[in-house]
Amino acid sequence: MKKDEYQAVIIGGGSGGYAAASKLADYGISTVVIDASEELGGLCILRGCMPSKALIESANLMRKMRDSNEFGIHVSDLKVSMDEVQDRKQRLIDGFKKYRVDQLQSGKFDLIRGKAVFTGDREVEVQSQEENRKIRFKYAIIATGSLPVIPKIDGLEDVDFWLSRDALQARELPEHLIIVGGGAIGCEMAHCFEGLGSKVTIMQRTGCLVSDLGGETSDVIRQVSQQRGIEVLCSTSPKSVRKSGDKVVVEYESEDGVSEVSGSHLLVATGREPATEGLGLGLAGVEKQGKRIEVNQLCQTSSSHIFAIGDVGNKNPVVHKAVIQGEEVARQIAIELGKLDGEFKSSLEVENELFGVFTHPECARAGMSNSEISKTEIETESARYDFADHGKAEILGETIGFVKLICEKRTGQILAAEAVGPEAINLIHEIQIAIHAKMSVMEFSKIPHYHPTLAEIWTYPAESLSGSLESGS
Ligand SMILES: Cc1cc2nc3c(=O)[nH]c(=O)nc-3n(C[C@H](O)[C@H](O)[C@H](O)COP(=O)(O)OP(=O)(O)OC[C@H]3O[C@@H](n4cnc5c(N)ncnc54)[C@H](O)[C@@H]3O)c2cc1C
């Protein structure tokens, strides 16, 4: 007989939902995941992190081969087969997807395919082609993810345009790709298609690319993009879009007035918004701000037994947050149900923020942002070191960019770091650990680093900061 009551109902079986379900089941809590998608797997695996990084790897290899003369390696007849690039990506994605689907169907918890809609604060209705079915719950976790934002631009609906999911499936290499949106996804796609051989124009509303990162990092990404021939149009707003023969023409406004750019393909990457429409949140007493579900530090909504995790509630929608939130909410529910001892404390604090963009070079930041620091009374010191002066980076031929450490002046405690350069996203994790361990630059400077490695670049700003703090200068 079909069950109609669970201790925990999870709406959405992506990264966040799966993490929560798996932990809840570990604690012996009766759990069901409801997922509406035709294809199970979630955004990260199917249309987000993993396919984009697989394509970017092909683009990075192409770029490396284009620059191989410097290493004394001469390659002729270099060409890209988009079919083979896509086939490699798809083999990888099929493997990741199979693993996740097996996990979702392992029987550790129940899985129901269908759209969940709240019909009360303790009940959801699952709507599918076969039936509509009511499920009662003690706790619910909303993990419905996000959807692409499609901006209102005159004529957009009359032309063929790509969203990121379409760009990730492209089996033709655009001759000239125009990207509207210079955030993380827009910039990653720009570097990906430029690397593979397309001409790229990127249009950004604000004055800098990847504005979630520091201004110095944005400057580097803009300079590198332009050096590679990517046309960067910052402080522009698209007015209209039209077809002209086999081209797409974007009319845009900037401080210089109204201009046009025409290309073979158009990618709209203007961000994503929480997927909350049609969820019946009002009947569950769950409040939103705009489309985003309002949550506290513990991911509790205005109905305290209903939680929201992942993109649906996060201002910085990234996978590790969705996963950690899922696991933490599960722990919290287990404590409330008496399955676990202890008091709940979230580890997701602003000090632990982590963000990266897989451009070439990569860029990343960890810890508090400049604006968060400026809201406090903390006095800071910072030091920067350029990859151009770093032996290992020179050996790799990857000398663009820098790392920067920010610490509290009084104690030397490391508060934040920025990196733009080779392997910046891997490199930032060392500082993430230091931040998490509340380490000072003096303590960090004593940790041996193997030579010659990219990682040892952190020792230079750390030594410079500990020297100046110890000498009181
Ligand atoms: C191109 C791209 C690249 C990215 N790259 C990175 C990266 O490099 N690193 C990183 O950290 N993040 C990256 N992200 C973001 C990352 O993919 C997301 O933050 C993450 O996947 C969100 O997970 P989630 O569990 O919140 O939602 P999802 O994985 O989207 O899962 C939501 C699930 O809920 C289901 N659902 C929705 N509504 C209902 C309903 N009413 N009933 C039942 N089911 C429902 C959906 O079908 C879906 O399966 C990228 C995103 C994109 C688009």
Short mmCIF file of C-alpha atoms and ligand atoms in Angstrom, two decimals:
data_model
loop_
_atom_site.label_atom_id
_atom_site.label_comp_id
_atom_site.label_asym_id
_atom_site.label_seq_id
_atom_site.Cartn_x
_atom_site.Cartn_y
_atom_site.Cartn_z
CA MET A 1 0.00 0.00 0.00
CA LYS A 2 1.20 3.51 -0.80
CA LYS A 3 2.29 5.50 2.24
CA ASP A 4 0.50 8.78 2.80
CA GLU A 5 2.41 10.02 5.84
CA TYR A 6 6.14 10.66 6.40
CA GLN A 7 8.19 12.33 9.07
CA ALA A 8 10.01 14.33 6.39
CA VAL A 9 8.98 15.35 2.87
CA ILE A 10 11.60 16.84 0.56
CA ILE A 11 10.47 18.72 -2.52
CA GLY A 12 13.22 18.50 -5.14
CA GLY A 13 15.84 15.79 -5.62
CA GLY A 14 18.81 17.91 -6.75
CA SER A 15 22.06 18.42 -4.84
CA GLY A 16 20.40 19.91 -1.75
CA GLY A 17 17.37 17.61 -1.66
CA TYR A 18 19.41 14.45 -2.13
CA ALA A 19 21.90 15.45 0.61
CA ALA A 20 19.05 16.07 3.05
CA ALA A 21 17.25 12.83 2.20
CA SER A 22 20.35 10.70 2.54
CA LYS A 23 21.17 12.10 5.99
CA LEU A 24 17.57 11.90 7.22
CA ALA A 25 17.45 8.24 6.21
CA ASP A 26 20.79 7.66 8.03
CA TYR A 27 19.10 8.94 11.19
CA GLY A 28 16.19 6.51 10.71
CA ILE A 29 13.66 9.20 9.81
CA SER A 30 10.93 8.16 7.36
CA THR A 31 11.57 10.33 4.31
CA VAL A 32 10.18 10.86 0.82
CA VAL A 33 11.71 12.89 -2.00
CA ILE A 34 9.27 14.31 -4.56
CA ASP A 35 10.77 15.42 -7.86
CA ALA A 36 8.93 16.88 -10.83
CA SER A 37 11.65 16.73 -13.48
CA GLU A 38 11.44 14.45 -16.49
CA GLU A 39 15.13 13.67 -16.04
CA LEU A 40 16.42 12.97 -12.53
CA GLY A 41 19.83 14.30 -11.51
CA GLY A 42 19.47 17.98 -10.60
CA LEU A 43 20.90 21.15 -12.09
CA CYS A 44 24.54 20.65 -11.11
CA ILE A 45 24.89 17.31 -12.88
CA LEU A 46 22.55 17.80 -15.83
CA ARG A 47 22.76 21.47 -16.84
CA GLY A 48 25.09 23.30 -14.45
CA CYS A 49 28.49 22.76 -12.88
CA MET A 50 29.49 19.45 -14.41
CA PRO A 51 28.62 19.90 -18.13
CA SER A 52 29.99 23.46 -18.09
CA LYS A 53 33.28 22.36 -16.54
CA ALA A 54 33.59 19.44 -18.97
CA LEU A 55 33.29 21.85 -21.93
CA ILE A 56 35.60 24.39 -20.29
CA GLU A 57 38.26 21.68 -19.96
CA SER A 58 38.17 21.15 -23.74
CA ALA A 59 38.43 24.93 -24.23
CA ASN A 60 41.38 25.17 -21.82
CA LEU A 61 43.20 22.38 -23.64
CA MET A 62 42.61 24.12 -26.97
CA ARG A 63 44.00 27.37 -25.55
CA LYS A 64 47.03 25.56 -24.15
CA MET A 65 47.69 23.98 -27.54
CA ARG A 66 47.35 27.33 -29.28
CA ASP A 67 50.06 28.65 -26.94
CA SER A 68 52.23 25.54 -27.16
CA ASN A 69 54.97 27.12 -29.30
CA GLU A 70 56.25 28.83 -26.14
CA PHE A 71 56.99 25.36 -24.74
CA GLY A 72 58.76 24.28 -27.92
CA ILE A 73 55.80 22.15 -29.02
CA HIS A 74 54.57 22.91 -32.53
CA VAL A 75 51.13 21.67 -33.42
CA SER A 76 49.68 22.02 -36.87
CA ASP A 77 46.14 21.56 -38.12
CA LEU A 78 44.57 22.31 -34.75
CA LYS A 79 40.80 21.96 -34.98
CA VAL A 80 37.80 21.43 -32.74
CA SER A 81 35.14 18.79 -33.32
CA MET A 82 32.14 20.01 -31.36
CA ASP A 83 30.53 16.60 -31.78
CA GLU A 84 33.47 14.93 -30.04
CA VAL A 85 33.66 17.65 -27.38
CA GLN A 86 29.96 17.10 -26.69
CA ASP A 87 30.25 13.31 -26.79
CA ARG A 88 32.99 13.42 -24.13
CA LYS A 89 30.92 15.74 -21.97
CA GLN A 90 27.85 13.54 -22.37
CA ARG A 91 29.76 10.36 -21.42
CA LEU A 92 30.82 12.08 -18.22
CA ILE A 93 27.36 13.45 -17.47
CA ASP A 94 25.71 10.07 -18.13
CA GLY A 95 28.07 8.54 -15.54
CA PHE A 96 27.42 11.24 -12.91
CA LYS A 97 23.69 11.06 -13.59
CA LYS A 98 23.53 7.27 -13.29
CA TYR A 99 25.31 7.46 -9.94
CA ARG A 100 22.83 10.06 -8.62
CA VAL A 101 19.75 8.26 -10.00
CA ASP A 102 20.94 5.01 -8.36
CA GLN A 103 21.32 6.90 -5.09
CA LEU A 104 17.83 8.38 -5.38
CA GLN A 105 16.34 4.97 -6.21
CA SER A 106 18.37 2.94 -3.71
CA GLY A 107 15.35 2.44 -1.45
CA LYS A 108 17.07 4.18 1.48
CA PHE A 109 14.16 6.66 1.30
CA ASP A 110 11.08 6.82 -0.95
CA LEU A 111 11.04 8.70 -4.25
CA ILE A 112 7.88 9.94 -5.94
CA ARG A 113 7.92 11.48 -9.43
CA GLY A 114 5.54 14.43 -9.73
CA LYS A 115 5.01 18.09 -8.93
CA ALA A 116 4.51 18.89 -5.25
CA VAL A 117 2.10 21.63 -4.20
CA PHE A 118 1.38 22.53 -0.57
CA THR A 119 -2.28 22.11 0.34
CA GLY A 120 -1.73 23.06 4.00
CA ASP A 121 1.11 23.49 6.45
CA ARG A 122 1.34 19.71 7.06
CA GLU A 123 0.30 18.40 3.65
CA VAL A 124 1.42 18.39 0.01
CA GLU A 125 -0.34 17.13 -3.07
CA VAL A 126 1.79 15.31 -5.62
CA GLN A 127 0.48 15.91 -9.11
CA SER A 128 1.52 13.48 -11.84
CA GLN A 129 0.03 12.12 -15.06
CA GLU A 130 -1.12 8.96 -13.28
CA GLU A 131 -2.68 10.46 -10.18
CA ASN A 132 -2.89 13.25 -7.63
CA ARG A 133 -1.83 12.03 -4.23
CA LYS A 134 -1.83 13.72 -0.82
CA ILE A 135 1.08 13.23 1.58
CA ARG A 136 1.11 14.40 5.18
CA PHE A 137 4.36 15.34 6.92
CA LYS A 138 5.84 16.47 10.20
CA TYR A 139 8.69 18.36 8.53
CA ALA A 140 9.14 19.59 4.95
CA ILE A 141 12.26 20.73 3.12
CA ILE A 142 11.81 22.86 0.00
CA ALA A 143 14.73 22.25 -2.38
CA THR A 144 13.20 23.25 -5.70
CA GLY A 145 16.25 25.09 -7.07
CA SER A 146 16.18 27.97 -9.53
CA LEU A 147 15.13 28.89 -13.06
CA PRO A 148 16.82 31.17 -15.60
CA VAL A 149 15.71 34.80 -15.64
CA ILE A 150 14.65 35.92 -19.11
CA PRO A 151 14.92 39.70 -19.28
CA LYS A 152 12.34 41.89 -20.98
CA ILE A 153 14.10 42.99 -24.17
CA ASP A 154 12.06 44.11 -27.18
CA GLY A 155 12.05 41.44 -29.87
CA LEU A 156 13.76 38.75 -27.78
CA GLU A 157 10.82 36.38 -28.08
CA ASP A 158 10.99 36.63 -31.90
CA VAL A 159 14.60 35.42 -32.25
CA ASP A 160 16.28 32.12 -31.46
CA PHE A 161 18.41 32.56 -28.38
CA TRP A 162 20.29 30.25 -26.05
CA LEU A 163 20.03 29.90 -22.31
CA SER A 164 23.01 28.31 -20.56
CA ARG A 165 21.43 24.85 -20.91
CA ASP A 166 21.34 25.27 -24.73
CA ALA A 167 24.92 26.54 -24.88
CA LEU A 168 25.98 23.44 -22.96
CA GLN A 169 24.41 21.23 -25.67
CA ALA A 170 25.79 23.14 -28.68
CA ARG A 171 27.04 20.87 -31.43
CA GLU A 172 27.93 23.82 -33.66
CA LEU A 173 30.62 26.31 -32.77
CA PRO A 174 29.16 29.82 -33.03
CA GLU A 175 31.05 32.06 -35.41
CA HIS A 176 30.25 35.04 -33.18
CA LEU A 177 28.50 34.53 -29.85
CA ILE A 178 26.90 37.53 -28.15
CA ILE A 179 26.39 36.97 -24.43
CA VAL A 180 24.00 39.19 -22.52
CA GLY A 181 25.12 38.98 -18.87
CA GLY A 182 28.64 39.20 -17.44
CA GLY A 183 28.15 37.27 -14.19
CA ALA A 184 29.71 33.91 -13.38
CA ILE A 185 27.79 31.89 -15.99
CA GLY A 186 28.16 34.52 -18.76
CA CYS A 187 31.92 34.85 -18.14
CA GLU A 188 32.48 31.09 -17.97
CA MET A 189 30.62 30.63 -21.26
CA ALA A 190 32.56 33.53 -22.84
CA HIS A 191 35.90 31.92 -21.93
CA CYS A 192 34.65 28.50 -22.98
CA PHE A 193 33.53 29.52 -26.47
CA GLU A 194 36.48 31.88 -27.00
CA GLY A 195 38.79 29.01 -26.07
CA LEU A 196 37.07 26.70 -28.54
CA GLY A 197 37.45 29.28 -31.30
CA SER A 198 34.36 31.53 -31.42
CA LYS A 199 34.45 35.30 -31.53
CA VAL A 200 32.67 36.46 -28.37
CA THR A 201 31.02 39.71 -27.29
CA ILE A 202 29.93 40.01 -23.67
CA MET A 203 27.47 42.68 -22.53
CA GLN A 204 27.22 43.59 -18.87
CA ARG A 205 24.85 46.01 -17.16
CA THR A 206 27.25 47.00 -14.37
CA GLY A 207 30.70 48.51 -14.80
CA CYS A 208 32.63 45.28 -14.21
CA LEU A 209 32.52 41.58 -15.00
CA VAL A 210 31.81 39.00 -12.27
CA SER A 211 30.85 41.78 -9.87
CA ASP A 212 30.43 39.27 -7.00
CA LEU A 213 34.24 39.16 -6.83
CA GLY A 214 36.54 41.99 -5.79
CA GLY A 215 37.19 44.94 -8.11
CA GLU A 216 40.85 43.99 -8.63
CA THR A 217 39.83 40.48 -9.71
CA SER A 218 37.18 41.84 -12.07
CA ASP A 219 39.79 44.12 -13.64
CA VAL A 220 42.09 41.18 -14.34
CA ILE A 221 39.28 39.15 -15.92
CA ARG A 222 38.29 42.09 -18.09
CA GLN A 223 41.87 42.73 -19.22
CA VAL A 224 42.52 39.06 -20.02
CA SER A 225 39.22 38.78 -21.87
CA GLN A 226 40.06 41.79 -24.01
CA GLN A 227 43.62 40.61 -24.67
CA ARG A 228 42.17 37.36 -26.00
CA GLY A 229 39.88 39.29 -28.34
CA ILE A 230 36.64 39.01 -26.35
CA GLU A 231 34.70 42.22 -26.85
CA VAL A 232 33.65 43.44 -23.38
CA LEU A 233 30.82 45.97 -23.28
CA CYS A 234 30.33 46.99 -19.64
CA SER A 235 27.74 49.52 -18.40
CA THR A 236 25.47 48.66 -21.29
CA SER A 237 21.82 47.75 -21.34
CA PRO A 238 20.27 45.86 -24.25
CA LYS A 239 17.30 47.71 -25.75
CA SER A 240 16.11 45.42 -28.51
CA VAL A 241 16.96 42.30 -30.44
CA ARG A 242 16.16 41.50 -34.06
CA LYS A 243 17.02 39.07 -36.82
CA SER A 244 18.90 40.31 -39.85
CA GLY A 245 19.44 37.56 -42.43
CA ASP A 246 21.20 34.78 -40.54
CA LYS A 247 22.50 37.21 -37.91
CA VAL A 248 21.07 38.35 -34.63
CA VAL A 249 21.42 42.06 -33.89
CA VAL A 250 21.38 43.49 -30.34
CA GLU A 251 20.75 47.20 -29.98
CA TYR A 252 22.13 48.50 -26.69
CA GLU A 253 22.52 51.71 -24.78
CA SER A 254 25.70 52.90 -23.10
CA GLU A 255 27.05 56.27 -22.00
CA ASP A 256 28.11 56.78 -25.63
CA GLY A 257 24.48 56.51 -26.78
CA VAL A 258 22.75 53.75 -28.71
CA SER A 259 24.85 51.21 -30.68
CA GLU A 260 24.42 47.77 -32.23
CA VAL A 261 26.34 44.54 -32.28
CA SER A 262 25.53 41.64 -34.54
CA GLY A 263 26.54 38.01 -34.21
CA SER A 264 25.64 34.50 -35.28
CA HIS A 265 24.28 33.36 -31.89
CA LEU A 266 22.84 34.98 -28.77
CA LEU A 267 23.19 33.62 -25.23
CA VAL A 268 21.07 35.16 -22.48
CA ALA A 269 22.80 34.66 -19.11
CA THR A 270 21.16 37.26 -16.91
CA GLY A 271 20.98 35.19 -13.75
CA ARG A 272 18.63 32.73 -12.14
CA GLU A 273 15.70 33.13 -9.77
CA PRO A 274 14.28 30.83 -7.08
CA ALA A 275 11.77 28.24 -8.38
CA THR A 276 8.82 29.02 -6.11
CA GLU A 277 5.98 29.55 -8.53
CA GLY A 278 2.95 27.28 -8.12
CA LEU A 279 4.24 25.69 -4.90
CA GLY A 280 1.23 26.84 -2.84
CA LEU A 281 3.55 28.45 -0.29
CA GLY A 282 0.75 30.69 1.03
CA LEU A 283 -1.24 27.65 2.21
CA ALA A 284 1.83 26.44 4.10
CA GLY A 285 2.42 29.83 5.74
CA VAL A 286 5.80 30.19 4.01
CA GLU A 287 6.72 33.79 3.27
CA LYS A 288 8.79 35.04 0.35
CA GLN A 289 10.66 38.18 -0.46
CA GLY A 290 10.09 38.56 -4.18
CA LYS A 291 10.53 35.00 -5.46
CA ARG A 292 13.08 34.03 -2.78
CA ILE A 293 11.89 32.11 0.29
CA GLU A 294 12.88 33.96 3.44
CA VAL A 295 14.95 31.78 5.76
CA ASN A 296 16.89 32.26 8.97
CA GLN A 297 20.44 31.03 9.63
CA LEU A 298 19.02 27.52 10.24
CA CYS A 299 17.19 27.52 6.87
CA GLN A 300 13.83 27.72 8.68
CA THR A 301 11.04 29.50 6.83
CA SER A 302 8.28 31.52 8.47
CA SER A 303 6.65 28.12 9.16
CA SER A 304 9.29 26.79 11.53
CA HIS A 305 8.83 23.09 10.62
CA ILE A 306 9.31 23.89 6.91
CA PHE A 307 12.85 24.54 5.69
CA ALA A 308 14.24 25.87 2.41
CA ILE A 309 17.71 24.89 1.17
CA GLY A 310 19.79 25.44 -1.96
CA ASP A 311 19.09 27.89 -4.77
CA VAL A 312 15.48 28.46 -3.69
CA GLY A 313 16.64 30.39 -0.61
CA ASN A 314 20.29 31.32 -1.24
CA LYS A 315 21.50 34.68 -2.47
CA ASN A 316 24.77 33.01 -3.49
CA PRO A 317 23.46 29.89 -5.25
CA VAL A 318 26.27 27.33 -5.25
CA VAL A 319 26.30 23.58 -4.79
CA HIS A 320 28.32 23.20 -1.62
CA LYS A 321 25.85 25.46 0.19
CA ALA A 322 22.85 23.43 -0.98
CA VAL A 323 24.55 20.21 0.21
CA ILE A 324 25.71 21.55 3.59
CA GLN A 325 22.30 23.11 4.23
CA GLY A 326 20.58 19.80 3.36
CA GLU A 327 22.79 17.89 5.79
CA GLU A 328 22.46 20.50 8.52
CA VAL A 329 18.67 20.66 8.27
CA ALA A 330 18.57 16.86 8.49
CA ARG A 331 20.67 17.03 11.67
CA GLN A 332 18.40 19.69 13.11
CA ILE A 333 15.28 17.59 12.40
CA ALA A 334 16.99 14.53 13.92
CA ILE A 335 17.70 16.51 17.09
CA GLU A 336 14.07 17.71 17.28
CA LEU A 337 12.82 14.14 16.81
CA GLY A 338 15.14 12.90 19.54
CA LYS A 339 17.24 10.79 17.14
CA LEU A 340 20.39 12.79 17.89
CA ASP A 341 21.70 14.48 21.01
CA GLY A 342 23.04 18.00 21.04
CA GLU A 343 22.18 21.49 20.08
CA PHE A 344 22.12 22.65 16.51
CA LYS A 345 24.64 25.19 15.28
CA SER A 346 25.03 26.10 11.62
CA SER A 347 28.51 26.13 10.10
CA LEU A 348 27.38 28.34 7.24
CA GLU A 349 28.42 31.74 8.44
CA VAL A 350 29.55 34.69 6.33
CA GLU A 351 33.14 33.99 7.41
CA ASN A 352 32.89 30.71 5.51
CA GLU A 353 31.68 32.08 2.17
CA LEU A 354 33.35 30.50 -0.85
CA PHE A 355 32.90 31.43 -4.49
CA GLY A 356 34.73 30.62 -7.72
CA VAL A 357 34.41 31.26 -11.44
CA PHE A 358 36.02 28.88 -13.94
CA THR A 359 37.25 31.47 -16.39
CA HIS A 360 40.83 31.32 -17.66
CA PRO A 361 42.51 32.31 -15.44
CA GLU A 362 40.15 31.16 -12.70
CA CYS A 363 39.04 33.52 -9.98
CA ALA A 364 37.88 32.83 -6.43
CA ARG A 365 37.30 34.33 -3.06
CA ALA A 366 36.88 32.97 0.46
CA GLY A 367 35.69 34.49 3.72
CA MET A 368 34.10 37.84 4.33
CA SER A 369 33.50 40.20 1.43
CA ASN A 370 34.76 43.79 1.56
CA SER A 371 31.22 45.02 2.17
CA GLU A 372 30.73 42.55 5.06
CA ILE A 373 34.01 43.67 6.62
CA SER A 374 33.05 47.31 6.25
CA LYS A 375 29.85 46.64 8.25
CA THR A 376 32.01 45.64 11.25
CA GLU A 377 34.44 47.61 13.43
CA ILE A 378 37.29 45.31 12.42
CA GLU A 379 40.46 47.04 11.26
CA THR A 380 42.18 45.05 8.53
CA GLU A 381 45.52 44.69 6.78
CA SER A 382 46.00 43.10 3.38
CA ALA A 383 48.87 41.94 1.20
CA ARG A 384 48.94 40.82 -2.40
CA TYR A 385 51.41 38.77 -4.43
CA ASP A 386 51.44 38.52 -8.22
CA PHE A 387 51.76 35.26 -10.16
CA ALA A 388 54.16 37.14 -12.49
CA ASP A 389 56.75 36.95 -9.68
CA HIS A 390 56.08 33.33 -8.79
CA GLY A 391 58.48 30.67 -10.10
CA LYS A 392 55.99 27.84 -10.51
CA ALA A 393 53.52 30.08 -12.35
CA GLU A 394 56.34 31.13 -14.72
CA ILE A 395 57.19 27.47 -15.35
CA LEU A 396 53.53 26.82 -16.17
CA GLY A 397 53.40 29.88 -18.43
CA GLU A 398 50.46 31.15 -16.35
CA THR A 399 51.67 34.45 -14.94
CA ILE A 400 48.48 36.52 -15.06
CA GLY A 401 46.79 37.38 -11.75
CA PHE A 402 47.49 37.56 -8.04
CA VAL A 403 46.54 36.30 -4.61
CA LYS A 404 45.50 38.58 -1.78
CA LEU A 405 45.19 37.87 1.94
CA ILE A 406 43.15 40.01 4.30
CA CYS A 407 43.56 39.70 8.07
CA GLU A 408 42.51 41.47 11.24
CA LYS A 409 45.14 44.06 12.16
CA ARG A 410 44.96 43.46 15.91
CA THR A 411 45.22 39.66 15.95
CA GLY A 412 46.42 38.72 12.48
CA GLN A 413 43.42 36.36 12.09
CA ILE A 414 42.83 35.57 8.44
CA LEU A 415 39.41 36.90 7.40
CA ALA A 416 39.33 36.64 3.63
CA ALA A 417 41.27 35.90 0.49
CA GLU A 418 41.03 36.59 -3.22
CA ALA A 419 42.78 34.74 -6.00
CA VAL A 420 42.81 35.15 -9.74
CA GLY A 421 45.27 33.04 -11.64
CA PRO A 422 46.20 29.42 -12.38
CA GLU A 423 44.21 26.90 -10.30
CA ALA A 424 42.78 29.80 -8.26
CA ILE A 425 39.74 27.78 -7.20
CA ASN A 426 41.82 24.90 -5.90
CA LEU A 427 44.24 27.32 -4.27
CA ILE A 428 41.57 29.25 -2.36
CA HIS A 429 40.73 26.09 -0.36
CA GLU A 430 43.95 26.35 1.59
CA ILE A 431 42.84 29.73 2.89
CA GLN A 432 39.29 28.48 3.39
CA ILE A 433 40.73 25.94 5.84
CA ALA A 434 42.82 28.64 7.54
CA ILE A 435 39.71 30.85 7.89
CA HIS A 436 37.68 27.93 9.24
CA ALA A 437 40.43 27.13 11.76
CA LYS A 438 40.56 30.83 12.74
CA MET A 439 44.27 30.82 11.95
CA SER A 440 46.42 33.94 12.10
CA VAL A 441 48.88 34.96 9.38
CA MET A 442 51.66 34.30 11.92
CA GLU A 443 50.50 30.67 12.39
CA PHE A 444 49.95 30.24 8.65
CA SER A 445 53.48 31.43 7.88
CA LYS A 446 54.92 28.56 9.91
CA ILE A 447 53.24 25.88 7.76
CA PRO A 448 55.79 24.34 5.34
CA HIS A 449 54.90 24.50 1.64
CA TYR A 450 56.60 22.27 -0.92
CA HIS A 451 58.69 23.99 -3.60
CA PRO A 452 58.04 24.73 -6.41
CA THR A 453 54.23 24.68 -6.20
CA LEU A 454 51.44 27.10 -6.89
CA ALA A 455 50.30 26.70 -3.26
CA GLU A 456 53.46 28.28 -1.88
CA ILE A 457 52.36 31.62 -3.36
CA TRP A 458 50.24 32.14 -0.20
CA THR A 459 53.35 32.17 1.98
CA TYR A 460 54.48 35.51 0.50
CA PRO A 461 51.49 37.67 1.51
CA ALA A 462 51.27 35.74 4.80
CA GLU A 463 54.93 36.45 5.61
CA SER A 464 54.60 40.05 4.55
CA LEU A 465 51.54 40.53 6.80
CA SER A 466 53.01 38.70 9.81
CA GLY A 467 56.25 40.70 9.43
CA SER A 468 54.44 44.02 9.43
CA LEU A 469 52.05 43.05 12.26
CA GLU A 470 54.87 41.71 14.47
CA SER A 471 57.02 44.77 13.89
CA GLY A 472 53.96 46.98 14.48
CA SER A 473 54.55 48.85 11.22
C1 LIG B 1 25.61 26.80 -16.11
C2 LIG B 1 25.73 26.67 -14.61
C3 LIG B 1 26.96 26.44 -14.05
C4 LIG B 1 27.08 26.31 -12.66
N1 LIG B 1 28.32 26.09 -12.14
C5 LIG B 1 28.47 25.97 -10.80
C6 LIG B 1 29.75 25.72 -10.23
O1 LIG B 1 30.75 25.61 -10.93
N2 LIG B 1 29.84 25.57 -8.89
C7 LIG B 1 28.73 25.70 -8.07
O2 LIG B 1 28.87 25.56 -6.85
N3 LIG B 1 27.50 25.94 -8.59
C8 LIG B 1 27.35 26.08 -9.92
N4 LIG B 1 26.10 26.29 -10.45
C9 LIG B 1 24.94 26.40 -9.52
C10 LIG B 1 24.49 25.01 -9.04
O3 LIG B 1 24.25 24.17 -10.15
C11 LIG B 1 23.26 25.15 -8.17
O4 LIG B 1 23.57 26.03 -7.08
C12 LIG B 1 22.78 23.81 -7.57
O5 LIG B 1 22.74 22.81 -8.55
C13 LIG B 1 21.41 23.99 -6.92
O6 LIG B 1 21.00 22.79 -6.31
P1 LIG B 1 19.53 22.68 -5.69
O7 LIG B 1 19.47 21.39 -4.95
O8 LIG B 1 19.21 23.93 -4.95
O9 LIG B 1 18.53 22.65 -6.94
P2 LIG B 1 18.42 21.69 -8.21
O10 LIG B 1 19.58 20.82 -8.40
O11 LIG B 1 18.02 22.58 -9.34
O12 LIG B 1 17.20 20.73 -7.85
C14 LIG B 1 15.88 21.18 -7.80
C15 LIG B 1 14.96 20.02 -8.12
O13 LIG B 1 13.64 20.36 -7.68
C16 LIG B 1 12.72 19.90 -8.62
N5 LIG B 1 11.48 20.67 -8.46
C17 LIG B 1 11.27 22.00 -8.68
N6 LIG B 1 10.00 22.32 -8.36
C18 LIG B 1 9.39 21.19 -7.94
C19 LIG B 1 8.08 20.87 -7.45
N7 LIG B 1 7.11 21.80 -7.34
N8 LIG B 1 7.82 19.60 -7.11
C20 LIG B 1 8.77 18.64 -7.20
N9 LIG B 1 10.01 18.88 -7.64
C21 LIG B 1 10.33 20.14 -8.00
C22 LIG B 1 13.42 20.12 -9.95
O14 LIG B 1 12.86 19.31 -10.94
C23 LIG B 1 14.86 19.73 -9.60
O15 LIG B 1 15.10 18.36 -9.85
C24 LIG B 1 25.93 26.41 -11.83
C25 LIG B 1 24.67 26.63 -12.40
C26 LIG B 1 24.57 26.76 -13.78
C27 LIG B 1 23.21 27.00 -14.38
#
